[in-house]
PDB file of C-alpha atoms and ligand atoms in Angstrom:
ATOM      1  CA  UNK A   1     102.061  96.523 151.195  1.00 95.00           C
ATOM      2  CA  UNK A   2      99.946  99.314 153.248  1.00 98.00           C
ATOM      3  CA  UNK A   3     101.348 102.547 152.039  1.00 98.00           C
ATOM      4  CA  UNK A   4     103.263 104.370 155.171  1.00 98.00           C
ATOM      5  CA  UNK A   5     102.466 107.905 154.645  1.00 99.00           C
ATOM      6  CA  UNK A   6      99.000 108.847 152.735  1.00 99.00           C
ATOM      7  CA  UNK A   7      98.807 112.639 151.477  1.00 99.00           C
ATOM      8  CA  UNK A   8      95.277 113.803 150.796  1.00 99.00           C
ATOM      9  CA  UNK A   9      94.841 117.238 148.315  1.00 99.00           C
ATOM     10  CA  UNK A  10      91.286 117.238 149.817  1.00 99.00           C
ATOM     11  CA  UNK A  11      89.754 119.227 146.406  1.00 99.00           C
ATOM     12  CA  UNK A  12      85.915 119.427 145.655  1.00 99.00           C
ATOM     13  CA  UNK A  13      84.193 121.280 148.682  1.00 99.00           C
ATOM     14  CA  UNK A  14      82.638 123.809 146.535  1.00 98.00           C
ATOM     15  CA  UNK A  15      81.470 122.159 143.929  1.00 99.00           C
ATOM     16  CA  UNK A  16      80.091 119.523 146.347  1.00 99.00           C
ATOM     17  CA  UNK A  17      78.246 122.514 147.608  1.00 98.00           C
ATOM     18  CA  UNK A  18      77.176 123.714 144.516  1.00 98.00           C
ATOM     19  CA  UNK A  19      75.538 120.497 143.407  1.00 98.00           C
ATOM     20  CA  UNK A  20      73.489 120.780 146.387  1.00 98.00           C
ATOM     21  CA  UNK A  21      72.419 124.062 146.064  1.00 98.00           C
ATOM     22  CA  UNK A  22      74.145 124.888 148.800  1.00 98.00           C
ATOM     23  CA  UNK A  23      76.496 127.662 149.763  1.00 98.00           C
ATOM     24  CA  UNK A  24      80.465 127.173 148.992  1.00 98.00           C
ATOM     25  CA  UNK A  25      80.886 127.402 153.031  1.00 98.00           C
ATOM     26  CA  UNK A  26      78.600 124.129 153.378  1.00 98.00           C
ATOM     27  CA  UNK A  27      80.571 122.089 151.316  1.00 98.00           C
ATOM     28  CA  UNK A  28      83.952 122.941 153.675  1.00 98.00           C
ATOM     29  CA  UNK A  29      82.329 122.306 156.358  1.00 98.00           C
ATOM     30  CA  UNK A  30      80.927 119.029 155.480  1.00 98.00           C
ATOM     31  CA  UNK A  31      84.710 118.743 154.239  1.00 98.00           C
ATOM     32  CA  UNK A  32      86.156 119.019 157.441  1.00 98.00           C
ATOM     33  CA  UNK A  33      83.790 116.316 159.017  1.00 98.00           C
ATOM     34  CA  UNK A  34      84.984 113.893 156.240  1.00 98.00           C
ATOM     35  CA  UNK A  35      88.400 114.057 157.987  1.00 98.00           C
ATOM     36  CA  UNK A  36      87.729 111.968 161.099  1.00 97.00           C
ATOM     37  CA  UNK A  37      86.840 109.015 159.303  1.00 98.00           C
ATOM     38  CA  UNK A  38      89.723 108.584 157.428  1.00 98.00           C
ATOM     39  CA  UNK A  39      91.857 109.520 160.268  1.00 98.00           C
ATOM     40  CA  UNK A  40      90.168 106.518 162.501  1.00 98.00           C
ATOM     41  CA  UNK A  41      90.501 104.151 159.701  1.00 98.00           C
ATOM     42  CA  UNK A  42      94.084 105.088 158.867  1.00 98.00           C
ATOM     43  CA  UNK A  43      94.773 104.108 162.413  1.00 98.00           C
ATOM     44  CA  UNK A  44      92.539 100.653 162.717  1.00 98.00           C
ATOM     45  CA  UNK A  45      94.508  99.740 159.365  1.00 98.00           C
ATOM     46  CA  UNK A  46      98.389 101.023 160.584  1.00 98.00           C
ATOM     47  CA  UNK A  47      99.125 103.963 158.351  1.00 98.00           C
ATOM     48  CA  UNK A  48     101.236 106.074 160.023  1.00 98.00           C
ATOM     49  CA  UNK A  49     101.598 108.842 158.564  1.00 98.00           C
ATOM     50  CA  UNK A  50      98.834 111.365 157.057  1.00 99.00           C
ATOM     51  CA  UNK A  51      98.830 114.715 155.455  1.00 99.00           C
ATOM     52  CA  UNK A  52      95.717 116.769 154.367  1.00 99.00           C
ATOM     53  CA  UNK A  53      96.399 119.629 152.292  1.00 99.00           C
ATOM     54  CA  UNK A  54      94.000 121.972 153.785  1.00 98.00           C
ATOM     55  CA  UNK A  55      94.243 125.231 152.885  1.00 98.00           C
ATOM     56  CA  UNK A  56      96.828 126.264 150.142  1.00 99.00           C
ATOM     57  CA  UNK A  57      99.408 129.397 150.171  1.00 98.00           C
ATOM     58  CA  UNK A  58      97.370 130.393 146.891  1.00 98.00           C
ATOM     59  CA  UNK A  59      93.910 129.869 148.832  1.00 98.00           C
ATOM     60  CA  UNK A  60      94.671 133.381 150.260  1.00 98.00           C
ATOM     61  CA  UNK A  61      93.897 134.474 147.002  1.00 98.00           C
ATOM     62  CA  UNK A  62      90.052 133.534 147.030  1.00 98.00           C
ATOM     63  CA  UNK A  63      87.594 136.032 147.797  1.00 98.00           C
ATOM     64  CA  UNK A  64      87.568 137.321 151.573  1.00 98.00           C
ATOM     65  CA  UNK A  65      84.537 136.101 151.991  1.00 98.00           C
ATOM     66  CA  UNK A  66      85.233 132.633 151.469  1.00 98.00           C
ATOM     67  CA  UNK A  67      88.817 133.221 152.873  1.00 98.00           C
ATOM     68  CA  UNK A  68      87.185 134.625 155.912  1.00 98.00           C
ATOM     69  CA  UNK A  69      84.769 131.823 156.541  1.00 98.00           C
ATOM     70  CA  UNK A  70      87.788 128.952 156.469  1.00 98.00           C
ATOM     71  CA  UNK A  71      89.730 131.617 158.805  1.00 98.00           C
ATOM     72  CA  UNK A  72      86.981 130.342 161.447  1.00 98.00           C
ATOM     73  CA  UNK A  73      86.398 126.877 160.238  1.00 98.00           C
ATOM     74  CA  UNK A  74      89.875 125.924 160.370  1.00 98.00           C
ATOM     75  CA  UNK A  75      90.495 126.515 164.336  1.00 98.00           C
ATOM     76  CA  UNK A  76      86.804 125.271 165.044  1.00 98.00           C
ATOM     77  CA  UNK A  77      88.041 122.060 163.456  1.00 98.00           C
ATOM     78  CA  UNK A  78      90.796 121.898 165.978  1.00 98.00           C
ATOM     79  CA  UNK A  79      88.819 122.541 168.679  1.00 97.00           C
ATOM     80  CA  UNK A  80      86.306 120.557 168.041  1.00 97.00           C
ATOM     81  CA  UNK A  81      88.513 117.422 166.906  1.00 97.00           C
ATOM     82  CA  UNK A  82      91.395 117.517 169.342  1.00 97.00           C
ATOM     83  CA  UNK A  83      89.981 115.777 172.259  1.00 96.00           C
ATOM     84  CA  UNK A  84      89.244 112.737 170.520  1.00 95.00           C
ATOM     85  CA  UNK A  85      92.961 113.132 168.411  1.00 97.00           C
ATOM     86  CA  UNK A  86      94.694 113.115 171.626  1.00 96.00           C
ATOM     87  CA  UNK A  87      92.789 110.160 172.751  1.00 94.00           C
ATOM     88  CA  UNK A  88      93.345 108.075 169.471  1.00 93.00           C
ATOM     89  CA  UNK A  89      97.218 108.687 169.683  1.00 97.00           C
ATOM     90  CA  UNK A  90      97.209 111.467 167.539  1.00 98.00           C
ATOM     91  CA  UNK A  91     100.442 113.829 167.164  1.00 98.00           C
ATOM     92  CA  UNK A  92      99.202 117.194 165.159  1.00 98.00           C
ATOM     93  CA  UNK A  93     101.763 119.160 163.198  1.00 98.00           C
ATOM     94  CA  UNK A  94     101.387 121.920 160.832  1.00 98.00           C
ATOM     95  CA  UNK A  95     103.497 122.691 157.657  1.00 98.00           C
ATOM     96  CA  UNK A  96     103.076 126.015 156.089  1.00 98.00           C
ATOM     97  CA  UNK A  97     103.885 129.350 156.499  1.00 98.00           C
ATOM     98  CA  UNK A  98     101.586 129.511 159.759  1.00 98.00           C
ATOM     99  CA  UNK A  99     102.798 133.254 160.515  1.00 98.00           C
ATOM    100  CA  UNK A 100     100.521 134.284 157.793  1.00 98.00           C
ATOM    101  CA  UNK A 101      97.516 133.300 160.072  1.00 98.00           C
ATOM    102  CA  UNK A 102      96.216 135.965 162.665  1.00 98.00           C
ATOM    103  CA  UNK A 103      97.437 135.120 166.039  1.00 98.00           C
ATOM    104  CA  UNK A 104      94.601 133.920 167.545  1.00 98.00           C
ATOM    105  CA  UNK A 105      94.244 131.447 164.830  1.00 98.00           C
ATOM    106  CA  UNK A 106      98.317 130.816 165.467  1.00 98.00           C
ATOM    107  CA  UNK A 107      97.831 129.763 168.971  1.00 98.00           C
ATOM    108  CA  UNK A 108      95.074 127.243 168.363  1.00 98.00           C
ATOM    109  CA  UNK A 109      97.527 125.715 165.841  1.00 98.00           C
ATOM    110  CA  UNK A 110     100.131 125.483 168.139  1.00 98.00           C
ATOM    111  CA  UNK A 111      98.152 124.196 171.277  1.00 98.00           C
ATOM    112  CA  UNK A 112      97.010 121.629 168.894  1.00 98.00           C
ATOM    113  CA  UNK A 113     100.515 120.827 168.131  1.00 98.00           C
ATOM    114  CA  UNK A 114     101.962 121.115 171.998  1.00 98.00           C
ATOM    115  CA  UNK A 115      99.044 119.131 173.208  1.00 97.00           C
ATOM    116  CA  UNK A 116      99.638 116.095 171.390  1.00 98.00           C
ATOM    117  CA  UNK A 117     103.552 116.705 170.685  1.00 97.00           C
ATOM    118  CA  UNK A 118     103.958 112.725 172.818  1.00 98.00           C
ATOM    119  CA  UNK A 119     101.630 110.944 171.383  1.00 98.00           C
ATOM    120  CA  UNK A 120     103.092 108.655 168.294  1.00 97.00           C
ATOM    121  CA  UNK A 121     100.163 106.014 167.231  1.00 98.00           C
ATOM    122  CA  UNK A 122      99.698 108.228 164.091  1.00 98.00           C
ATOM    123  CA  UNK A 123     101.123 111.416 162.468  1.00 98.00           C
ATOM    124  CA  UNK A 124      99.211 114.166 161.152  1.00 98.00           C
ATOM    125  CA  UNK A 125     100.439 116.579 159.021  1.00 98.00           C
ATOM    126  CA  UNK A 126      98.009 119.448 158.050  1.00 98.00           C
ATOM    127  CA  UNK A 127      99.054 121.561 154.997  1.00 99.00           C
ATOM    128  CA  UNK A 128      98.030 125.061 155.955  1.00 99.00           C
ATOM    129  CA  UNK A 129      98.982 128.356 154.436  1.00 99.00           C
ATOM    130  CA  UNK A 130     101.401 125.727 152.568  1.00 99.00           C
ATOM    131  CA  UNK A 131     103.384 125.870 149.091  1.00 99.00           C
ATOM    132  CA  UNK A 132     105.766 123.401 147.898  1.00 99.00           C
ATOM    133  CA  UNK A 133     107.641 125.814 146.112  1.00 98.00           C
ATOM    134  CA  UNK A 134     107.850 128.394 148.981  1.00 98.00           C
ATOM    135  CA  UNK A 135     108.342 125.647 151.615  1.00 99.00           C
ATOM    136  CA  UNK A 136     111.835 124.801 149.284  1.00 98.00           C
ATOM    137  CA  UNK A 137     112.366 128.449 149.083  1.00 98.00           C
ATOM    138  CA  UNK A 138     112.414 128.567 152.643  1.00 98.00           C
ATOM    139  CA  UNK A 139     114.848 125.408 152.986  1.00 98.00           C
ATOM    140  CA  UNK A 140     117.019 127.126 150.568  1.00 97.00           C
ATOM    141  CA  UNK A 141     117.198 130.412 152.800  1.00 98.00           C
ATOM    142  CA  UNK A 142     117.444 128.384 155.982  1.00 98.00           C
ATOM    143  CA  UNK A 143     120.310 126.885 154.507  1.00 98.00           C
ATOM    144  CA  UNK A 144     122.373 129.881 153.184  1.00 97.00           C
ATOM    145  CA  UNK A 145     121.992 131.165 156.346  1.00 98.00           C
ATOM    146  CA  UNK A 146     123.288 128.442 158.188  1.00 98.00           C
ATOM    147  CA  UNK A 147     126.287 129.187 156.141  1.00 98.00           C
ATOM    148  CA  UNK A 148     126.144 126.207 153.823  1.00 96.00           C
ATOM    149  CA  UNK A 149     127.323 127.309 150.484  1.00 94.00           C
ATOM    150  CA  UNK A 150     126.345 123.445 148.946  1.00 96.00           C
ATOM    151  CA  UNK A 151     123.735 121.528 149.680  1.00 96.00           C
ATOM    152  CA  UNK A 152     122.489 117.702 149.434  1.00 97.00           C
ATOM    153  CA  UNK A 153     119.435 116.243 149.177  1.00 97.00           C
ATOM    154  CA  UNK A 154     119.446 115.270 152.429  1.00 98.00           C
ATOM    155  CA  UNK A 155     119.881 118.561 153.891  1.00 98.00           C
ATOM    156  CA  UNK A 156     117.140 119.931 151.883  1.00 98.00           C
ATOM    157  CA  UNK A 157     114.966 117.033 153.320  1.00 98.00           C
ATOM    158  CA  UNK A 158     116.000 118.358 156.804  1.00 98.00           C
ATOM    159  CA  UNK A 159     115.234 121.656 155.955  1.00 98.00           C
ATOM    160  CA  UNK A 160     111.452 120.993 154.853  1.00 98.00           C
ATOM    161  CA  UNK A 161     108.423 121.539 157.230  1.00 98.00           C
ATOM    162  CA  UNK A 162     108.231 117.459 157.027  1.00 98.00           C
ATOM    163  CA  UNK A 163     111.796 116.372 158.178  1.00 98.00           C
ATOM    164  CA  UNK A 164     112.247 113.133 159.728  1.00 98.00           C
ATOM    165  CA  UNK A 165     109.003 112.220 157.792  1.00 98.00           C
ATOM    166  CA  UNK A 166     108.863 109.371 155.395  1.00 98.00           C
ATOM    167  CA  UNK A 167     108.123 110.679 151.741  1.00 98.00           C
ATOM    168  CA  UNK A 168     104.384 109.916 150.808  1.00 98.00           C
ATOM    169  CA  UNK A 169     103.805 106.472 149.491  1.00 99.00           C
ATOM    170  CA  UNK A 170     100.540 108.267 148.068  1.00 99.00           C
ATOM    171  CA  UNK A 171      98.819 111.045 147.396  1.00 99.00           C
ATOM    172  CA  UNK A 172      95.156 111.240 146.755  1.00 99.00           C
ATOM    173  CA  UNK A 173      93.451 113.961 145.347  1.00 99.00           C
ATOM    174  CA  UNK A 174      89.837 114.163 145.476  1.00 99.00           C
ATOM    175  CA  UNK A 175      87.348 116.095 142.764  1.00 98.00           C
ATOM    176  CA  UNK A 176      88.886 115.346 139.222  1.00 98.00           C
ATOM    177  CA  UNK A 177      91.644 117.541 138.681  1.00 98.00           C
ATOM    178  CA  UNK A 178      94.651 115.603 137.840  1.00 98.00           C
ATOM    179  CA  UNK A 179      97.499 118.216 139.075  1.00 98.00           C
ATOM    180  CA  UNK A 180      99.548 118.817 142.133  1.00 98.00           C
ATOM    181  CA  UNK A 181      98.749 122.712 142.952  1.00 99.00           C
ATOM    182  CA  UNK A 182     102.405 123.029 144.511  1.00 99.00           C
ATOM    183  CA  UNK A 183     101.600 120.141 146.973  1.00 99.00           C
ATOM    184  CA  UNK A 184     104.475 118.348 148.540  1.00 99.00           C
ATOM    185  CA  UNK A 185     106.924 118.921 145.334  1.00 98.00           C
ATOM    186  CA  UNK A 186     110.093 118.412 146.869  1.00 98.00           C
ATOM    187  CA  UNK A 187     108.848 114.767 148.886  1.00 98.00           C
ATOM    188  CA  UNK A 188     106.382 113.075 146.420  1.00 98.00           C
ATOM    189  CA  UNK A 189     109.746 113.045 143.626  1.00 98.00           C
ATOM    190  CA  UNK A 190     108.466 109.150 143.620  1.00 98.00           C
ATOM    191  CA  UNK A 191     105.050 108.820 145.254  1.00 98.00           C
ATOM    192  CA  UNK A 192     101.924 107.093 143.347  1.00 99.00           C
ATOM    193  CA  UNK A 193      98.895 109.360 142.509  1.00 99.00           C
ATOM    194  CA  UNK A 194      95.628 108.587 143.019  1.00 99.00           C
ATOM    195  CA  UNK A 195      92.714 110.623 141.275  1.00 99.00           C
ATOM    196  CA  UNK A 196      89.122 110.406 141.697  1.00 99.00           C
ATOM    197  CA  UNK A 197      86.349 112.426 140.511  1.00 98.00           C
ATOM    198  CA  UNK A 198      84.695 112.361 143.883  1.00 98.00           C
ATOM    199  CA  UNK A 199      84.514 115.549 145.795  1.00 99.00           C
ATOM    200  CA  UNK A 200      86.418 115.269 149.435  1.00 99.00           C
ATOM    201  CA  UNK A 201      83.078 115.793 151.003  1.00 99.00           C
ATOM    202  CA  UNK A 202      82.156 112.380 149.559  1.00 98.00           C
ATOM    203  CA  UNK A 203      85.563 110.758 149.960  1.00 99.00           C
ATOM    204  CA  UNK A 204      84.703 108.147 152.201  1.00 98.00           C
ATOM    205  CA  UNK A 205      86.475 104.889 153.816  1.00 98.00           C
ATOM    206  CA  UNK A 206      84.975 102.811 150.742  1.00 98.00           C
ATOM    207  CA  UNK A 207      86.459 105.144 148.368  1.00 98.00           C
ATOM    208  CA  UNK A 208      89.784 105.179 150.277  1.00 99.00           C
ATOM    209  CA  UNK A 209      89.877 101.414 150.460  1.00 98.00           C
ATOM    210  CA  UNK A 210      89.716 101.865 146.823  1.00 98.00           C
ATOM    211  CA  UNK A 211      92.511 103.469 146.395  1.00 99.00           C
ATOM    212  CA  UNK A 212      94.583 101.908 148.818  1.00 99.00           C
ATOM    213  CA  UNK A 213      93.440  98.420 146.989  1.00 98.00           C
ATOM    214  CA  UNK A 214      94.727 100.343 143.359  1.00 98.00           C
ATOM    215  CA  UNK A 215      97.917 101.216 145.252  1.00 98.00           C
ATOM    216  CA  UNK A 216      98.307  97.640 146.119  1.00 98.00           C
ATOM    217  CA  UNK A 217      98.442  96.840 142.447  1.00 98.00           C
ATOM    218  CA  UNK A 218     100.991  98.795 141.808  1.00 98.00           C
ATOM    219  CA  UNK A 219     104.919  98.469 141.130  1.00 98.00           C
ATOM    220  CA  UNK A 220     106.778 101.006 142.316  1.00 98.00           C
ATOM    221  CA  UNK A 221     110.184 100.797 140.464  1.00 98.00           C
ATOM    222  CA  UNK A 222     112.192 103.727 141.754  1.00 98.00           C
ATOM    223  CA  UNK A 223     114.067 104.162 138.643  1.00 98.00           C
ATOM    224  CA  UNK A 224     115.124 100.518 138.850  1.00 98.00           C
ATOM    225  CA  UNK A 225     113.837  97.209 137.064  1.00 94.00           C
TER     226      UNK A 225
HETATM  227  C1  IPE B 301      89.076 122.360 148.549  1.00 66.76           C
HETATM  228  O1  IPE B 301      87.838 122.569 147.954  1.00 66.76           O
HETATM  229  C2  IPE B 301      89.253 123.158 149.824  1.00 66.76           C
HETATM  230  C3  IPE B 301      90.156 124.310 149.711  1.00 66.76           C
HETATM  231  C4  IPE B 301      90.899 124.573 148.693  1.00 66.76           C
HETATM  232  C5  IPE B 301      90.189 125.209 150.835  1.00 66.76           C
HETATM  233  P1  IPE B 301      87.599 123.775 146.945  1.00 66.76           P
HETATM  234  O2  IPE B 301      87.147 124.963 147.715  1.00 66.76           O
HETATM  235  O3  IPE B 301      88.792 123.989 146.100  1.00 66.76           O
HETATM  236  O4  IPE B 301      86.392 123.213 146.086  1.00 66.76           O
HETATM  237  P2  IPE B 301      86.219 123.364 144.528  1.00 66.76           P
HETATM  238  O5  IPE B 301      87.473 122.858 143.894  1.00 66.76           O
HETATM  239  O6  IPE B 301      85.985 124.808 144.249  1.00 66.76           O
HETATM  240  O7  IPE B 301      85.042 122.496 144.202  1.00 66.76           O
HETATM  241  C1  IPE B 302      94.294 122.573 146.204  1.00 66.76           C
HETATM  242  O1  IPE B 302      93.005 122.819 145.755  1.00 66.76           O
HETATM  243  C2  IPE B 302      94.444 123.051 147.609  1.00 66.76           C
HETATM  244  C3  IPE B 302      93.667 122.338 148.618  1.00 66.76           C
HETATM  245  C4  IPE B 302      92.926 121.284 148.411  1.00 66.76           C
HETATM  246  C5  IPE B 302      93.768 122.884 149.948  1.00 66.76           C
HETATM  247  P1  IPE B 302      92.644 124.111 144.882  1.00 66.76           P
HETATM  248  O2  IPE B 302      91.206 124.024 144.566  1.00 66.76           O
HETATM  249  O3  IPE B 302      93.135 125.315 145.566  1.00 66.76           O
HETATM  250  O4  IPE B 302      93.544 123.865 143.588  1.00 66.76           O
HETATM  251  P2  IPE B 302      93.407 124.448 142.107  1.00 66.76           P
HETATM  252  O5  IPE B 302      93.236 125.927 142.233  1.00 66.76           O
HETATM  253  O6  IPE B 302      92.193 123.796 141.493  1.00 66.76           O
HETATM  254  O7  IPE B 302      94.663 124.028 141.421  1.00 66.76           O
HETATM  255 MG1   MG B 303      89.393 123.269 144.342  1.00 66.76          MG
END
């Protein structure tokens, strides 16, 4: 079976870059033209649901240069991709803590999101200013203030930025590294991991046919026999 939801931890730009000779910046750009690919063969093949993990609560961290230069690249990618999202069927979401991005940068994210809030042919959730830890953090606090004083699993499902979202049936994670960096904790409790040493810039629908084929293979067990 086709995995539903696909979650991409799109890792490598830089060092893509690097190996070029090129600038750090070059490889995130060519990073963010990788993404239309996989979003038009996600939807030729059914997959419903996708999440790129884009820019990381942690990111903030990098040097404000590089921080800086995503700061434009990220609502350039939205501007530049929306017209032909809203025409494939595309519904844009953001999770993350978007309030830590300036406001001009806020209200490109959330035209992108109102402008395609109808459309249902395929989900996209992009991971921005995001932690898995804080995003639970915030579910907790959301909760308690609600008045709760227990909790299920279910309402901490409802509480996350991806409620009413299946789980991921996989998450790929592009570059080498073989760890999460606090994506998706909470949802991917039972989701099969993909790793490949390719950078994201490289990540193309080959590659992802790959890993969809490896999925295939696999037995997902849910605790069960
Ligand atoms: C992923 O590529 C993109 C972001 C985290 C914004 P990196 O920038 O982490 O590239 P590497 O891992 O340094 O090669
Ligand atoms: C994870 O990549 C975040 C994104 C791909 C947006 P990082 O490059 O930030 O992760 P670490 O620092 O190697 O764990
Ligand atoms: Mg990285």
């Amino acid at each position: 079976m086709l995995p539903k939801h696909v979650a991409f931890i799109m890792d490598g730009n830089g060092r893509w870059a690097a190996e070029r000779g090129l600038e750090r910046t070059a490889g995130h750009r060519a990073g963010t033209e990788n993404i239309r690919g996989i979003i038009r063969h996600s939807k030729d093949l059914g997959i419903k649901y996708l999440t790129f993990y884009a820019f990381s609560a942690e990111n903030f961290s990098r040097p404000a240069e590089e921080v800086g230069f995503l700061m434009k690249l990220i609502p350039e990618f939205f501007h530049r991709e929306i017209r032909e999202l809203t025409q494939e069927g595309a519904r844009i979401q953001m999770i993350g803590d978007i309030s830590q991005f300036s406001r001009p940068i806020q209200l490109v994210l959330s035209q992108a999101e109102k402008l395609t809030k109808h459309n249902d042919t395929i989900i996209l959730n992009f991971a921005l200013a995001y932690g898995g830890r804080q995003e639970i953090v915030r579910a907790v606090n959301q909760l308690l203030q609600s008045g709760k004083i227990e909790v299920t699993d279910q309402d901490i499902s409802d509480a996350l930025y991806t409620s009413g979202m299946p789980d991921p049936d996989l998450v790929i994670r592009t570059s080498g590294e073989q760890r999460v960096s606090n994506f998706l904790l909470y949802q991917s409790a039972y989701s099969e991991f993909y790793f490949t040493s390719i950078y994201w810039p490289d990540f193309s629908v080959t590659e992802f046919d790959n890993a969809l084929a490896d999925y295939q293979q696999r037995k997902r067990r849910f605790g069960g026999l």
